[in-house]
Amino acid sequence: MAFKTTRPLRFGDCDPSGIAYFPSYLNILVGVLEDYFASLGFPWRKLIDDRQLGVPTVRLDLTFMKPGLQGDDLEFLLTVHGIGRSSLDLEHQVSANGHVLWTARHRVVATSLDTHKSIEWPEDLRAALTSHLEKTDAHHPAT
C-alpha cells in the first residue's frame, strides 16, 4: 500500500529562476519519510527519544525528468519494496501538474542511537512496515 502526500514547492526551495534547487528536494523528502513513519504510528520523536532508534539514509539514487517550479504542488508517492534485517528499501515518485518530475530508490537502515550501528527492526515496527510491502516476496534477510 503506497503512502501519498503533497508538499508545496516554496520560494525558498528554488533558485533565482524559480526552478527547484535539487538539495531542497532532499530536505522535503526527509519530511515525507518522517510523515510516513508517523502514519504507521511511529513518529520519529518517539523513535528517537523513547527507543533510541535512528533511520539514516544509506543509499539514495535520484533520476530527474522535469524541473519543478516555484508554486508547484509536489505529489509524493512512497512505496515499500523490501525489508531486510535492518534495512528498508523504498521507491519515491514525485509529480506535479500530472507529470513525473523525479523518482528515487532509497534505502534506510534502523540504527541504535547509542552505538550508531545497525539493529534489527523492532517487531512492532517491522509488522507495520510489512503491511505496506508492494510484493509478498520482498523480505531480504541478508541485508
Coordinates of N, CA, C and O in Angstrom, one line a residue:
M1 N 0.8 -1.2 0.0 CA 0.0 0.0 0.0 C 0.9 1.2 0.0 O 1.8 1.4 0.9
A2 N 0.7 2.1 -0.9 CA 1.5 3.3 -1.1 C 1.1 4.4 -0.1 O -0.1 4.5 0.3
F3 N 2.1 5.2 0.3 CA 1.8 6.4 1.1 C 1.8 7.6 0.1 O 2.8 7.7 -0.7
K4 N 0.8 8.4 0.2 CA 0.7 9.6 -0.7 C 0.6 10.9 0.2 O -0.1 10.9 1.2
T5 N 1.3 11.9 -0.2 CA 1.2 13.2 0.4 C 1.6 14.3 -0.6 O 2.1 14.0 -1.6
T6 N 1.2 15.5 -0.3 CA 1.5 16.6 -1.1 C 2.3 17.7 -0.3 O 2.0 17.9 0.8
R7 N 3.3 18.3 -1.0 CA 4.1 19.4 -0.4 C 4.2 20.5 -1.4 O 4.4 20.2 -2.6
P8 N 4.1 21.7 -1.0 CA 4.3 22.9 -1.9 C 5.8 23.1 -2.2 O 6.6 22.8 -1.3
L9 N 6.1 23.5 -3.3 CA 7.4 23.9 -3.7 C 7.5 25.4 -3.5 O 6.9 26.2 -4.2
R10 N 8.2 25.8 -2.4 CA 8.1 27.2 -2.0 C 9.3 28.0 -2.6 O 10.2 27.5 -3.1
F11 N 9.2 29.3 -2.4 CA 10.2 30.3 -2.9 C 11.6 29.9 -2.4 O 12.5 29.8 -3.2
G12 N 11.7 29.5 -1.2 CA 13.0 29.2 -0.6 C 13.6 27.9 -1.1 O 14.7 27.6 -0.8
D13 N 12.7 27.1 -1.8 CA 13.2 25.8 -2.3 C 13.8 25.9 -3.7 O 14.2 24.9 -4.3
C14 N 13.7 27.1 -4.2 CA 14.1 27.3 -5.7 C 15.3 28.2 -5.8 O 15.6 29.0 -5.0
D15 N 15.9 28.1 -7.0 CA 17.0 29.1 -7.4 C 16.4 30.4 -7.9 O 15.1 30.5 -7.9
P16 N 17.2 31.4 -8.2 CA 16.6 32.7 -8.6 C 15.7 32.6 -9.8 O 14.9 33.5 -10.0
S17 N 15.8 31.6 -10.6 CA 14.9 31.5 -11.8 C 13.6 30.8 -11.5 O 12.7 30.7 -12.4
G18 N 13.4 30.4 -10.3 CA 12.1 29.8 -9.9 C 12.1 28.3 -10.1 O 11.1 27.6 -9.9
I19 N 13.2 27.7 -10.4 CA 13.3 26.2 -10.6 C 13.8 25.6 -9.3 O 14.7 26.1 -8.6
A20 N 13.2 24.4 -9.0 CA 13.6 23.8 -7.7 C 15.1 23.5 -7.6 O 15.7 23.1 -8.6
Y21 N 15.7 23.9 -6.5 CA 17.1 23.6 -6.2 C 17.1 22.2 -5.7 O 16.5 21.9 -4.6
F22 N 17.8 21.3 -6.3 CA 17.7 19.9 -6.0 C 18.0 19.5 -4.6 O 17.4 18.6 -4.0
P23 N 18.9 20.2 -3.9 CA 19.1 19.8 -2.4 C 17.8 20.1 -1.6 O 17.6 19.4 -0.6
S24 N 17.0 21.0 -2.0 CA 15.7 21.3 -1.3 C 14.8 20.1 -1.5 O 14.1 19.8 -0.5
Y25 N 14.9 19.4 -2.6 CA 14.1 18.2 -2.8 C 14.4 17.2 -1.7 O 13.5 16.5 -1.1
L26 N 15.7 17.1 -1.3 CA 16.1 16.1 -0.3 C 15.6 16.5 1.1 O 15.1 15.6 1.8
N27 N 15.6 17.7 1.4 CA 15.0 18.2 2.6 C 13.5 17.9 2.7 O 13.0 17.4 3.7
I28 N 12.8 18.1 1.6 CA 11.4 17.8 1.6 C 11.2 16.3 1.7 O 10.3 15.9 2.4
L29 N 12.0 15.5 1.0 CA 11.9 14.1 1.1 C 12.0 13.5 2.5 O 11.3 12.6 2.9
V30 N 12.9 14.1 3.3 CA 13.1 13.7 4.7 C 11.8 13.9 5.4 O 11.4 13.1 6.2
G31 N 11.2 15.1 5.2 CA 9.9 15.3 5.8 C 8.8 14.4 5.4 O 8.0 13.9 6.3
V32 N 8.8 14.0 4.2 CA 7.8 13.0 3.7 C 8.1 11.6 4.4 O 7.1 11.0 4.9
L33 N 9.3 11.2 4.5 CA 9.7 10.0 5.2 C 9.3 10.0 6.7 O 8.7 9.1 7.2
E34 N 9.5 11.2 7.3 CA 9.1 11.3 8.7 C 7.6 11.2 8.8 O 7.1 10.5 9.8
D35 N 6.8 11.8 7.9 CA 5.4 11.7 7.9 C 4.9 10.3 7.7 O 3.9 9.8 8.2
Y36 N 5.6 9.5 6.8 CA 5.3 8.1 6.6 C 5.4 7.3 7.8 O 4.5 6.6 8.2
F37 N 6.5 7.4 8.6 CA 6.7 6.7 9.8 C 5.6 7.1 10.8 O 5.0 6.2 11.5
A38 N 5.2 8.4 10.9 CA 4.2 8.8 11.8 C 2.8 8.2 11.4 O 2.1 7.8 12.3
S39 N 2.6 8.1 10.1 CA 1.3 7.5 9.6 C 1.2 6.0 10.1 O 0.1 5.5 10.2
L40 N 2.4 5.4 10.3 CA 2.4 4.0 10.8 C 2.2 3.9 12.3 O 2.1 2.8 12.8
G41 N 2.2 5.0 12.9 CA 2.1 5.0 14.4 C 3.5 5.1 15.1 O 3.6 4.9 16.3
F42 N 4.5 5.5 14.3 CA 5.9 5.6 14.8 C 6.5 7.0 14.5 O 7.4 7.0 13.7
P43 N 6.0 8.0 15.2 CA 6.7 9.3 14.9 C 8.1 9.3 15.3 O 8.5 8.7 16.3
W44 N 8.9 10.0 14.5 CA 10.4 10.0 14.8 C 10.7 10.4 16.2 O 11.7 9.9 16.7
R45 N 10.0 11.4 16.7 CA 10.4 11.9 18.0 C 10.3 10.8 19.0 O 11.2 10.6 19.9
K46 N 9.3 9.9 18.9 CA 9.2 8.7 19.8 C 10.3 7.7 19.5 O 10.9 7.1 20.5
L47 N 10.6 7.5 18.3 CA 11.6 6.5 17.9 C 13.0 7.0 18.5 O 13.7 6.2 19.0
I48 N 13.2 8.3 18.3 CA 14.5 8.9 18.8 C 14.5 8.9 20.3 O 15.5 8.4 20.9
D49 N 13.5 9.6 20.9 CA 13.6 9.8 22.4 C 13.3 8.5 23.2 O 14.1 8.2 24.1
D50 N 12.3 7.8 22.8 CA 11.9 6.6 23.6 C 12.6 5.3 23.3 O 12.9 4.5 24.2
R51 N 13.0 5.1 22.0 CA 13.6 3.9 21.6 C 15.1 4.0 21.3 O 15.7 3.0 21.0
Q52 N 15.6 5.2 21.2 CA 16.9 5.5 20.8 C 17.2 4.8 19.4 O 18.3 4.2 19.2
L53 N 16.3 4.9 18.5 CA 16.4 4.3 17.2 C 16.4 5.4 16.1 O 15.6 6.3 16.1
G54 N 17.4 5.3 15.2 CA 17.6 6.2 14.1 C 17.2 5.5 12.8 O 17.2 4.3 12.8
V55 N 16.9 6.3 11.8 CA 16.6 5.8 10.5 C 17.4 6.5 9.4 O 16.8 7.2 8.6
P56 N 18.7 6.4 9.4 CA 19.5 7.2 8.4 C 19.4 6.6 7.0 O 19.2 5.4 6.8
T57 N 19.6 7.4 6.1 CA 19.7 7.0 4.7 C 21.1 6.5 4.4 O 22.1 7.1 4.8
V58 N 21.2 5.3 3.8 CA 22.5 4.7 3.4 C 22.6 4.7 1.9 O 23.8 4.5 1.4
R59 N 21.5 4.8 1.1 CA 21.6 4.9 -0.3 C 20.5 5.7 -0.9 O 19.3 5.5 -0.4
L60 N 20.7 6.5 -1.8 CA 19.7 7.3 -2.5 C 20.1 7.6 -3.9 O 21.1 8.1 -4.2
D61 N 19.3 7.1 -4.8 CA 19.5 7.2 -6.3 C 18.3 8.0 -6.9 O 17.2 7.5 -6.9
L62 N 18.6 9.2 -7.3 CA 17.6 10.0 -7.9 C 17.7 10.1 -9.4 O 18.8 10.2 -9.9
T63 N 16.6 10.2 -10.1 CA 16.5 10.4 -11.5 C 15.6 11.6 -11.7 O 14.4 11.5 -11.4
F64 N 16.1 12.6 -12.4 CA 15.2 13.8 -12.6 C 14.8 13.8 -14.1 O 15.5 13.5 -15.0
M65 N 13.5 14.1 -14.3 CA 12.9 14.1 -15.6 C 12.5 15.5 -16.1 O 12.6 15.8 -17.2
K66 N 11.9 16.2 -15.1 CA 11.4 17.6 -15.5 C 11.7 18.5 -14.3 O 11.7 18.0 -13.1
P67 N 11.8 19.8 -14.5 CA 12.0 20.7 -13.4 C 10.8 21.0 -12.6 O 9.7 21.0 -13.2
G68 N 10.9 21.1 -11.3 CA 9.8 21.6 -10.5 C 9.9 23.1 -10.5 O 11.0 23.7 -10.5
L69 N 8.8 23.8 -10.4 CA 8.7 25.2 -10.4 C 8.1 25.8 -9.2 O 7.2 25.2 -8.6
Q70 N 8.6 26.9 -8.8 CA 8.0 27.6 -7.6 C 6.5 27.6 -7.7 O 5.9 28.0 -8.7
G71 N 5.8 27.2 -6.6 CA 4.4 27.2 -6.6 C 3.8 25.9 -6.9 O 2.6 25.7 -6.7
D72 N 4.6 24.9 -7.5 CA 4.0 23.6 -7.8 C 3.6 22.9 -6.5 O 4.3 23.0 -5.5
D73 N 2.6 22.1 -6.6 CA 2.2 21.2 -5.5 C 2.9 19.9 -5.9 O 2.5 19.2 -6.9
L74 N 3.8 19.4 -5.1 CA 4.5 18.2 -5.3 C 3.8 17.0 -4.7 O 3.4 17.0 -3.6
E75 N 3.5 16.1 -5.6 CA 2.7 14.9 -5.1 C 3.7 13.7 -4.9 O 4.4 13.3 -5.9
F76 N 3.8 13.3 -3.7 CA 4.8 12.2 -3.4 C 4.1 10.9 -3.2 O 3.0 10.8 -2.6
L77 N 4.6 9.9 -3.9 CA 4.1 8.5 -3.8 C 5.3 7.7 -3.3 O 6.3 7.5 -3.9
L78 N 5.2 7.2 -2.0 CA 6.2 6.4 -1.4 C 5.7 4.9 -1.3 O 4.6 4.7 -0.8
T79 N 6.6 4.0 -1.8 CA 6.2 2.6 -1.8 C 7.4 1.8 -1.1 O 8.5 2.1 -1.3
V80 N 7.0 0.8 -0.4 CA 8.0 -0.1 0.3 C 8.2 -1.3 -0.6 O 7.3 -2.0 -1.0
H81 N 9.5 -1.5 -1.0 CA 9.8 -2.6 -1.9 C 10.6 -3.7 -1.3 O 10.9 -4.7 -1.9
G82 N 11.1 -3.5 -0.1 CA 11.9 -4.6 0.5 C 12.2 -4.2 2.0 O 12.4 -3.1 2.3
I83 N 12.2 -5.3 2.8 CA 12.5 -5.2 4.2 C 13.6 -6.2 4.5 O 13.3 -7.4 4.3
G84 N 14.7 -5.8 5.1 CA 15.7 -6.7 5.5 C 15.8 -6.8 7.0 O 14.9 -6.3 7.7
R85 N 16.9 -7.3 7.5 CA 17.0 -7.4 9.0 C 17.0 -6.0 9.6 O 16.3 -5.7 10.6
S86 N 17.7 -5.1 9.0 CA 17.8 -3.7 9.5 C 17.5 -2.7 8.4 O 17.4 -1.5 8.6
S87 N 17.4 -3.1 7.1 CA 17.2 -2.2 6.0 C 15.7 -2.1 5.6 O 14.9 -3.0 5.8
L88 N 15.5 -1.0 4.9 CA 14.1 -0.8 4.3 C 14.4 -0.1 2.9 O 15.0 0.9 2.8
D89 N 13.9 -0.8 1.9 CA 14.0 -0.3 0.5 C 12.7 0.4 0.1 O 11.7 -0.2 0.1
L90 N 12.8 1.7 -0.3 CA 11.7 2.5 -0.7 C 11.9 3.0 -2.1 O 13.0 3.1 -2.6
E91 N 10.8 3.3 -2.7 CA 10.8 4.0 -4.0 C 9.9 5.2 -3.9 O 8.8 5.1 -3.3
H92 N 10.3 6.3 -4.5 CA 9.5 7.5 -4.5 C 9.3 7.9 -5.9 O 10.1 7.8 -6.8
Q93 N 8.1 8.4 -6.1 CA 7.7 9.1 -7.4 C 7.2 10.5 -7.0 O 6.3 10.6 -6.2
V94 N 7.7 11.5 -7.6 CA 7.3 12.9 -7.3 C 6.8 13.5 -8.6 O 7.5 13.6 -9.6
S95 N 5.6 14.0 -8.5 CA 4.9 14.5 -9.7 C 4.3 15.9 -9.4 O 4.2 16.3 -8.2
A96 N 4.1 16.7 -10.4 CA 3.4 18.0 -10.3 C 2.7 18.2 -11.6 O 3.2 17.9 -12.7
N97 N 1.5 18.7 -11.5 CA 0.7 19.0 -12.7 C 0.6 17.8 -13.7 O 0.6 18.0 -14.9
G98 N 0.4 16.6 -13.1 CA 0.3 15.5 -14.0 C 1.5 14.9 -14.6 O 1.4 14.0 -15.4
H99 N 2.7 15.4 -14.3 CA 3.9 15.0 -14.8 C 4.9 14.5 -13.7 O 5.0 15.2 -12.7
V100 N 5.6 13.4 -14.0 CA 6.6 12.9 -13.1 C 7.8 13.8 -13.2 O 8.3 14.0 -14.3
L101 N 8.2 14.4 -12.0 CA 9.4 15.3 -12.0 C 10.7 14.5 -11.7 O 11.7 14.7 -12.3
W102 N 10.6 13.6 -10.8 CA 11.7 12.8 -10.4 C 11.3 11.5 -9.6 O 10.2 11.5 -9.1
T103 N 12.2 10.6 -9.7 CA 12.0 9.3 -8.9 C 13.2 9.0 -8.1 O 14.3 9.6 -8.4
A104 N 13.1 8.2 -7.1 CA 14.2 7.8 -6.2 C 14.1 6.4 -5.7 O 13.0 6.0 -5.4
R105 N 15.2 5.8 -5.7 CA 15.3 4.5 -5.0 C 16.1 4.8 -3.7 O 17.1 5.5 -3.8
H106 N 15.6 4.4 -2.6 CA 16.1 4.9 -1.3 C 16.2 3.7 -0.3 O 15.2 2.9 -0.2
R107 N 17.3 3.6 0.4 CA 17.5 2.6 1.4 C 17.8 3.3 2.7 O 18.7 4.2 2.8
V108 N 17.0 3.0 3.7 CA 17.3 3.5 5.1 C 17.6 2.3 5.9 O 17.2 1.1 5.6
V109 N 18.2 2.5 7.1 CA 18.6 1.4 8.0 C 18.3 1.8 9.4 O 18.5 2.9 9.8
A110 N 17.7 0.8 10.1 CA 17.5 1.0 11.6 C 18.8 1.0 12.3 O 19.6 0.1 12.1
T111 N 19.1 2.0 13.1 CA 20.3 2.0 13.9 C 20.1 2.4 15.3 O 19.1 3.1 15.7
S112 N 21.0 1.9 16.2 CA 21.0 2.3 17.6 C 21.6 3.7 17.7 O 22.7 3.9 17.2
L113 N 20.9 4.6 18.4 CA 21.5 5.9 18.6 C 22.6 5.9 19.7 O 23.3 6.8 19.8
D114 N 22.6 4.8 20.4 CA 23.7 4.6 21.4 C 25.0 4.2 20.7 O 26.1 4.7 21.1
T115 N 24.9 3.2 19.8 CA 26.1 2.6 19.2 C 26.4 3.1 17.8 O 27.5 2.9 17.2
H116 N 25.3 3.7 17.1 CA 25.4 4.1 15.7 C 25.7 2.9 14.8 O 26.3 3.1 13.7
K117 N 25.2 1.7 15.2 CA 25.3 0.5 14.4 C 23.9 0.1 14.0 O 23.0 0.3 14.7
S118 N 23.9 -0.7 12.9 CA 22.6 -1.2 12.5 C 22.0 -2.2 13.6 O 22.8 -2.9 14.2
I119 N 20.7 -2.2 13.7 CA 20.0 -3.1 14.6 C 18.8 -3.7 13.8 O 18.4 -3.1 12.8
E120 N 18.3 -4.8 14.3 CA 17.1 -5.3 13.7 C 15.9 -4.4 13.9 O 15.8 -3.7 14.9
W121 N 15.0 -4.4 12.9 CA 13.8 -3.6 13.1 C 13.0 -4.2 14.3 O 12.9 -5.4 14.4
P122 N 12.5 -3.4 15.2 CA 11.7 -3.9 16.3 C 10.5 -4.6 15.7 O 10.0 -4.1 14.6
E123 N 10.0 -5.6 16.3 CA 8.9 -6.4 15.7 C 7.7 -5.6 15.4 O 7.1 -5.8 14.4
D124 N 7.3 -4.7 16.3 CA 6.0 -3.9 16.0 C 6.2 -3.0 14.8 O 5.4 -2.9 14.0
L125 N 7.4 -2.4 14.7 CA 7.7 -1.6 13.5 C 7.8 -2.4 12.3 O 7.3 -2.0 11.2
R126 N 8.5 -3.6 12.4 CA 8.6 -4.5 11.2 C 7.2 -4.9 10.7 O 6.9 -4.9 9.5
A127 N 6.3 -5.2 11.6 CA 4.9 -5.6 11.2 C 4.2 -4.5 10.5 O 3.6 -4.7 9.5
A128 N 4.4 -3.2 11.0 CA 3.8 -2.1 10.3 C 4.3 -1.9 8.9 O 3.6 -1.6 8.0
L129 N 5.7 -2.0 8.8 CA 6.3 -1.8 7.5 C 5.9 -2.9 6.6 O 5.6 -2.7 5.4
T130 N 5.8 -4.1 7.1 CA 5.5 -5.3 6.2 C 4.1 -5.1 5.7 O 3.8 -5.5 4.5
S131 N 3.2 -4.5 6.4 CA 1.8 -4.4 5.9 C 1.8 -3.4 4.7 O 0.7 -3.4 4.0
H132 N 2.8 -2.7 4.5 CA 2.9 -1.8 3.3 C 3.7 -2.3 2.2 O 3.9 -1.6 1.2
L133 N 4.2 -3.5 2.3 CA 5.1 -4.1 1.2 C 4.3 -4.1 -0.1 O 3.1 -4.5 -0.1
E134 N 4.9 -3.8 -1.2 CA 4.3 -3.9 -2.5 C 4.2 -5.3 -3.1 O 3.5 -5.5 -4.0
K135 N 5.0 -6.2 -2.6 CA 5.0 -7.6 -3.0 C 5.3 -8.5 -1.8 O 6.0 -8.1 -0.9
T136 N 4.8 -9.7 -1.9 CA 4.9 -10.5 -0.7 C 6.3 -11.2 -0.6 O 6.7 -11.7 0.5
D137 N 7.1 -11.2 -1.6 CA 8.5 -11.9 -1.5 C 9.6 -10.8 -1.3 O 10.7 -11.1 -1.7
A138 N 9.3 -9.7 -0.7 CA 10.2 -8.6 -0.7 C 11.1 -8.6 0.6 O 11.9 -7.7 0.8
H139 N 11.0 -9.7 1.4 CA 11.9 -9.7 2.6 C 13.2 -10.2 2.0 O 13.4 -11.2 1.3
H140 N 14.3 -9.5 2.4 CA 15.6 -10.0 2.1 C 16.5 -10.0 3.3 O 17.1 -9.0 3.7
P141 N 16.5 -11.2 4.0 CA 17.1 -11.2 5.4 C 18.6 -11.0 5.4 O 19.1 -10.8 6.5
A142 N 19.2 -11.1 4.3 CA 20.7 -10.9 4.3 C 21.1 -9.5 4.5 O 22.3 -9.2 4.7
T143 N 20.2 -8.5 4.3 CA 20.6 -7.1 4.4 C 20.0 -6.5 5.7 O 19.2 -6.9 6.4

